[in-house]
Short mmCIF file of C-alpha atoms in Angstrom, two decimals:
data_model
loop_
_atom_site.label_atom_id
_atom_site.label_comp_id
_atom_site.label_asym_id
_atom_site.label_seq_id
_atom_site.Cartn_x
_atom_site.Cartn_y
_atom_site.Cartn_z
CA GLU A 1022 -2.75 23.76 8.80
CA VAL A 1023 -0.68 21.58 6.75
CA PHE A 1024 0.99 18.57 8.30
CA ASP A 1025 4.45 17.65 6.79
CA PHE A 1026 5.41 14.18 6.91
CA ASN A 1027 8.84 14.59 6.50
CA GLN A 1028 9.44 17.91 7.65
CA VAL A 1029 8.06 16.54 11.43
CA VAL A 1030 10.01 12.64 10.99
CA GLY A 1031 12.82 13.61 9.75
CA PRO A 1032 16.01 12.39 7.98
CA ARG A 1033 15.76 7.77 8.19
CA ASP A 1034 19.58 7.71 8.65
CA GLU A 1035 21.79 5.84 11.40
CA ALA A 1036 22.49 8.56 13.23
CA ASN A 1037 18.73 9.72 14.22
CA GLY A 1038 18.40 5.70 15.17
CA TYR A 1039 16.78 4.57 12.35
CA ARG A 1040 18.05 0.98 11.54
CA VAL A 1041 18.63 -1.71 8.25
CA ALA A 1042 14.83 -3.25 7.26
CA THR A 1043 13.33 -3.77 3.83
CA VAL A 1044 12.54 -0.94 0.97
CA ILE A 1045 11.45 -0.95 -1.98
CA ALA A 1046 14.34 -0.47 -4.77
CA ASN A 1047 13.06 -0.39 -8.34
CA GLY A 1048 10.44 -2.45 -7.72
CA GLU A 1049 12.43 -4.79 -5.72
CA LEU A 1050 12.16 -5.72 -1.92
CA VAL A 1051 16.17 -4.81 -0.81
CA ASP A 1052 17.73 -4.00 2.45
CA GLY A 1053 17.91 -0.25 3.09
CA ILE A 1054 18.05 2.57 6.04
CA GLY A 1055 15.19 3.03 7.37
CA GLY A 1056 12.74 0.53 5.76
CA GLY A 1057 9.08 0.23 7.32
CA THR A 1058 8.39 3.86 7.41
CA CYS A 1059 5.56 3.66 4.99
CA GLN A 1060 4.08 1.54 7.14
CA ILE A 1061 3.47 4.35 9.86
CA SER A 1062 2.82 7.26 7.03
CA GLY A 1063 0.60 5.01 5.06
CA THR A 1064 -1.45 4.13 8.28
CA LEU A 1065 -1.68 7.79 8.74
CA HIS A 1066 -3.06 8.29 5.13
CA GLY A 1067 -5.73 6.10 6.35
CA ALA A 1068 -6.90 8.16 9.57
CA ALA A 1069 -6.38 10.95 7.31
CA PHE A 1070 -8.57 10.03 4.78
CA PHE A 1071 -11.39 8.97 6.72
CA ALA A 1072 -10.91 11.82 9.09
CA ALA A 1073 -12.12 13.93 5.97
CA LEU A 1074 -8.73 15.93 5.59
CA GLU A 1075 -7.48 17.48 2.59
CA ILE A 1076 -5.02 15.31 0.83
CA VAL A 1077 -2.27 17.42 -0.17
CA GLU A 1078 0.31 14.77 -1.46
CA ARG A 1079 0.47 11.55 -1.37
CA TYR A 1080 1.73 8.72 -3.86
CA PRO A 1081 1.21 4.94 -4.24
CA HIS A 1082 4.32 2.36 -3.51
CA THR A 1083 5.97 1.00 -6.75
CA ARG A 1084 4.22 -2.53 -5.56
CA PRO A 1085 1.30 -3.16 -3.42
CA SER A 1086 1.61 -3.47 0.32
CA SER A 1087 0.91 -6.25 2.27
CA TYR A 1088 -0.06 -4.48 5.35
CA ILE A 1089 -2.66 -1.82 4.00
CA LYS A 1090 -5.18 -2.40 1.49
CA MET A 1091 -3.95 -0.88 -2.35
CA GLY A 1092 -5.19 2.62 -3.01
CA MET A 1093 -4.36 3.38 0.93
CA ASP A 1094 -0.73 3.62 1.02
CA ALA A 1095 1.39 6.23 0.88
CA THR A 1096 5.10 5.85 -0.04
CA VAL A 1097 7.87 8.56 1.84
CA VAL A 1098 11.28 9.24 0.59
CA TYR A 1099 13.46 11.92 2.84
CA PRO A 1100 13.76 14.04 1.18
CA THR A 1101 12.07 13.86 -2.12
CA ILE A 1102 8.65 11.96 -1.73
CA ASN A 1103 6.55 13.20 0.88
CA PHE A 1104 2.90 12.79 2.40
CA ARG A 1105 1.13 16.36 3.52
CA VAL A 1106 -2.31 16.89 4.74
CA ARG A 1107 -4.13 19.79 5.56
CA ASN A 1108 -6.55 20.56 8.26
CA THR A 1109 -10.03 22.21 6.79
CA HIS A 1110 -12.32 21.39 9.30
CA SER A 1111 -13.42 24.63 11.40
CA PHE A 1112 -11.69 23.15 15.25
CA PRO A 1113 -8.50 21.97 15.56
CA VAL A 1114 -7.23 18.14 14.93
CA VAL A 1115 -5.07 16.20 17.28
CA ILE A 1116 -2.54 13.13 15.57
CA HIS A 1117 -2.36 10.24 17.68
CA GLU A 1118 -0.41 7.17 16.00
CA ARG A 1119 1.42 4.90 17.98
CA VAL A 1120 3.48 0.97 17.50
CA GLU A 1121 2.67 -1.72 19.42
CA LYS A 1122 4.06 -5.09 19.58
CA GLY A 1123 4.63 -4.84 15.67
CA LYS A 1124 0.83 -2.93 14.88
CA VAL A 1125 0.95 0.81 13.84
CA THR A 1126 -2.83 2.60 14.71
CA ALA A 1127 -3.27 5.90 13.61
CA GLU A 1128 -6.26 8.38 15.34
CA ILE A 1129 -6.94 11.81 14.47
CA ARG A 1130 -8.79 13.35 17.01
CA GLY A 1131 -10.93 16.15 16.76
CA ALA A 1132 -14.48 17.89 17.27
CA GLU A 1133 -17.56 15.29 16.67
CA ALA A 1134 -18.35 15.29 13.34
CA GLN A 1135 -21.30 14.13 11.56
CA GLN A 1136 -20.20 13.43 7.96
CA VAL A 1137 -19.98 9.65 6.82
CA VAL A 1138 -17.16 8.89 4.63
CA THR A 1139 -16.58 6.40 2.27
CA LEU A 1140 -13.99 4.99 0.10
CA ILE A 1141 -14.46 3.30 -3.16
CA ARG A 1142 -11.85 1.74 -5.17
CA LYS A 1143 -11.88 -0.02 -8.66
CA ILE A 1144 -9.45 -1.99 -10.39
CA ASP A 1145 -9.57 -1.27 -13.88
CA GLN A 1146 -6.36 -2.93 -15.44
CA ALA A 1147 -3.99 -5.38 -14.59
CA ILE A 1148 -0.55 -5.05 -15.86
CA PRO A 1149 1.38 -8.21 -16.64
CA TYR A 1150 4.83 -8.86 -14.84
CA GLU A 1151 7.78 -10.03 -16.87
CA GLU A 1152 10.33 -12.84 -15.79
CA LEU A 1153 14.08 -12.27 -15.22
CA GLU A 1154 16.63 -14.94 -15.25
CA ARG A 1155 20.09 -14.11 -13.10
CA SER A 1156 22.91 -16.34 -12.98
CA ASP A 1157 24.23 -17.69 -9.27
CA PRO A 1158 27.63 -18.45 -9.20
CA LYS A 1159 26.55 -20.23 -5.54
CA LEU A 1160 23.77 -22.22 -6.93
CA PRO A 1161 25.01 -25.46 -8.37
CA GLN A 1162 24.60 -25.39 -12.23
CA GLY A 1163 21.56 -25.76 -13.53
CA ARG A 1164 19.30 -25.35 -10.05
CA ARG A 1165 16.29 -23.05 -10.20
CA VAL A 1166 15.14 -20.97 -7.54
CA LEU A 1167 12.53 -18.36 -7.27
CA ALA A 1168 14.22 -15.06 -5.73
CA GLN A 1169 11.44 -12.89 -5.76
CA ARG A 1170 7.34 -13.51 -6.70
CA GLY A 1171 6.07 -11.42 -9.75
CA VAL A 1172 3.34 -9.57 -8.67
CA PRO A 1173 0.71 -7.98 -11.24
CA GLY A 1174 0.55 -4.08 -11.39
CA PHE A 1175 -2.55 -2.51 -11.48
CA ARG A 1176 -4.42 0.53 -12.62
CA LEU A 1177 -7.37 1.90 -10.91
CA HIS A 1178 -9.46 4.94 -9.68
CA ARG A 1179 -10.17 5.67 -6.27
CA TYR A 1180 -13.02 7.96 -4.83
CA ARG A 1181 -13.85 9.57 -1.92
CA VAL A 1182 -17.41 10.69 -0.92
CA MET A 1183 -18.19 12.57 2.12
CA ARG A 1184 -21.74 13.00 3.37
CA ASN A 1185 -22.76 15.58 5.31
CA GLY A 1186 -26.27 15.89 5.78
CA SER A 1187 -28.12 16.74 2.07
CA HIS A 1188 -24.46 17.74 1.06
CA THR A 1189 -22.17 15.67 -0.45
CA ARG A 1190 -18.95 15.86 -1.98
CA ARG A 1191 -16.93 13.63 -4.11
CA GLU A 1192 -12.97 13.35 -4.52
CA LYS A 1193 -11.53 11.00 -7.46
CA TRP A 1194 -7.96 9.31 -7.99
CA ARG A 1195 -6.40 7.10 -10.20
CA ASP A 1196 -3.10 5.44 -8.95
CA ILE A 1197 -0.68 3.44 -10.94
CA TYR A 1198 1.33 0.26 -9.46
CA PRO A 1199 3.38 -0.87 -11.71
CA PRO A 1200 4.67 -4.27 -12.38
CA THR A 1201 6.89 -6.32 -10.18
CA PRO A 1202 9.38 -8.90 -12.21
CA GLN A 1203 9.32 -12.41 -10.92
CA VAL A 1204 13.23 -13.26 -10.61
CA ILE A 1205 14.78 -16.92 -10.69
CA ARG A 1206 18.48 -17.58 -9.86
CA VAL A 1207 19.83 -20.14 -12.12
CA GLY A 1208 23.05 -21.55 -10.66
CA SER A 1209 26.20 -21.26 -12.73
CA GLY A 1210 28.57 -22.54 -10.12
CA SER A 1211 29.83 -26.22 -9.51
CA ASN A 1212 28.04 -29.11 -8.18
CA MET A 1213 28.48 -28.26 -4.33
CA THR A 1214 25.34 -28.18 -2.08
CA SER A 1215 23.48 -24.42 -1.24
CA SER A 1216 21.29 -23.04 1.00
CA ARG A 1217 19.26 -20.67 -1.27
CA THR A 1218 15.46 -21.73 -1.23
CA SER A 1219 12.90 -20.27 -3.34
CA VAL A 1220 10.76 -17.39 -1.61
CA LYS A 1221 7.64 -18.92 -0.56
CA THR A 1222 5.39 -15.84 -1.36
CA PRO A 1223 1.50 -16.10 -2.00
CA GLU A 1224 -0.02 -14.95 -5.31
CA TYR A 1225 -1.01 -11.34 -4.88
CA MET A 1226 -5.07 -11.25 -4.31
CA ALA A 1227 -7.10 -7.98 -4.80
CA ASP A 1228 -11.00 -7.45 -4.58
CA GLU A 1229 -11.93 -6.14 -7.78
CA LEU A 1230 -14.16 -3.55 -6.12
CA LEU A 1231 -13.81 -2.25 -2.11
CA VAL A 1232 -16.37 -0.52 -0.87
CA ILE A 1233 -14.95 0.71 2.99
CA THR A 1234 -17.66 3.35 4.78
CA GLN A 1235 -17.30 4.89 8.20
CA ARG A 1236 -19.97 4.25 10.43
CA ARG A 1237 -21.81 7.21 11.90
CA PRO A 1238 -21.69 8.06 16.22
CA GLU A 1239 -24.88 6.83 16.41
CA GLN A 1240 -24.54 3.55 14.49
CA GLY A 1241 -21.94 2.14 16.81
CA GLU A 1242 -17.91 2.33 17.80
CA TYR A 1243 -17.46 6.20 16.01
CA GLY A 1244 -14.61 5.68 13.41
CA GLN A 1245 -15.77 1.81 12.76
CA LEU A 1246 -14.88 0.96 9.18
CA VAL A 1247 -17.71 -1.58 6.96
CA GLU A 1248 -16.40 -3.39 3.99
CA ASN A 1249 -18.12 -4.42 1.34
CA ARG A 1250 -15.81 -6.40 -1.45
CA THR A 1251 -16.56 -8.06 -4.52
CA ALA A 1252 -13.33 -10.38 -5.41
CA GLY A 1253 -14.38 -10.11 -9.54
CA ARG A 1254 -11.44 -10.99 -11.62
CA PHE A 1255 -8.39 -9.93 -9.60
CA GLY A 1256 -9.83 -11.64 -6.56
CA GLN A 1257 -9.62 -15.41 -6.43
CA LYS A 1258 -6.68 -17.91 -6.55
CA GLY A 1259 -5.16 -18.46 -9.91
CA TRP A 1260 -6.13 -15.60 -11.53
CA THR A 1261 -2.70 -14.67 -12.83
CA ALA A 1262 -2.36 -18.12 -14.69
CA ASP A 1263 -5.61 -17.62 -16.06
CA ALA A 1264 -4.12 -14.09 -17.18
CA GLY A 1265 -1.54 -15.85 -19.23
CA MET A 1266 0.84 -15.29 -17.09
CA ARG A 1267 4.06 -17.05 -15.96
CA VAL A 1268 3.27 -18.58 -12.39
CA TRP A 1269 6.57 -20.25 -10.41
CA ASN A 1270 6.28 -23.84 -9.86
CA ALA A 1271 9.22 -25.55 -7.64
CA PRO A 1272 11.11 -28.05 -9.98
#
């Protein structure tokens, strides 16, 4: 059976109780109805990935997410962009997902499986972002404020390795995250005061090589994930400047 996220969750609109929150539109963060839904689908994708369900349909975001590792997110937009998984096990599974105190937890429950699932993610290339200046009449003439920090784009490939005894199966995907432009607001108004200040968004860093393995039941708590990371070219502070991208320095 296929679990269809958009079919189960339904329209994300005010009529169904959704509120205004931050969404991604053309790579920029703006207010929209149903923001945050992708945190639900992305967390579920992570659970389904390590439960060895078949990933029928999944799309990365147009920029890396702060709440989940790059390559594990799953963007959804009703009704056009969907997330779907299929149960290919010989037993039924149950999906549990809950939100408590701002934290999302997703579980796939079923019969005990002997397989070991590993994620291998390798970033191949960083794509430089551009810097845009936008006139802002609400700022005094000439004043410059960072409205959005640039985020490099990335090309990466992911493997899912599933081992069951002497049998090993490998799947491969390639993801592309386009760069997010750096936006500078430049004042064009009179010499009045303004409450606008620069955003305080940290530099985006990601491990060049990431390996996550789900532990076997006899190794401890089932489902516990063990990470091995290599920071490499993209995981060290200051790497964007070293790569020749413009970095905001407050005046």
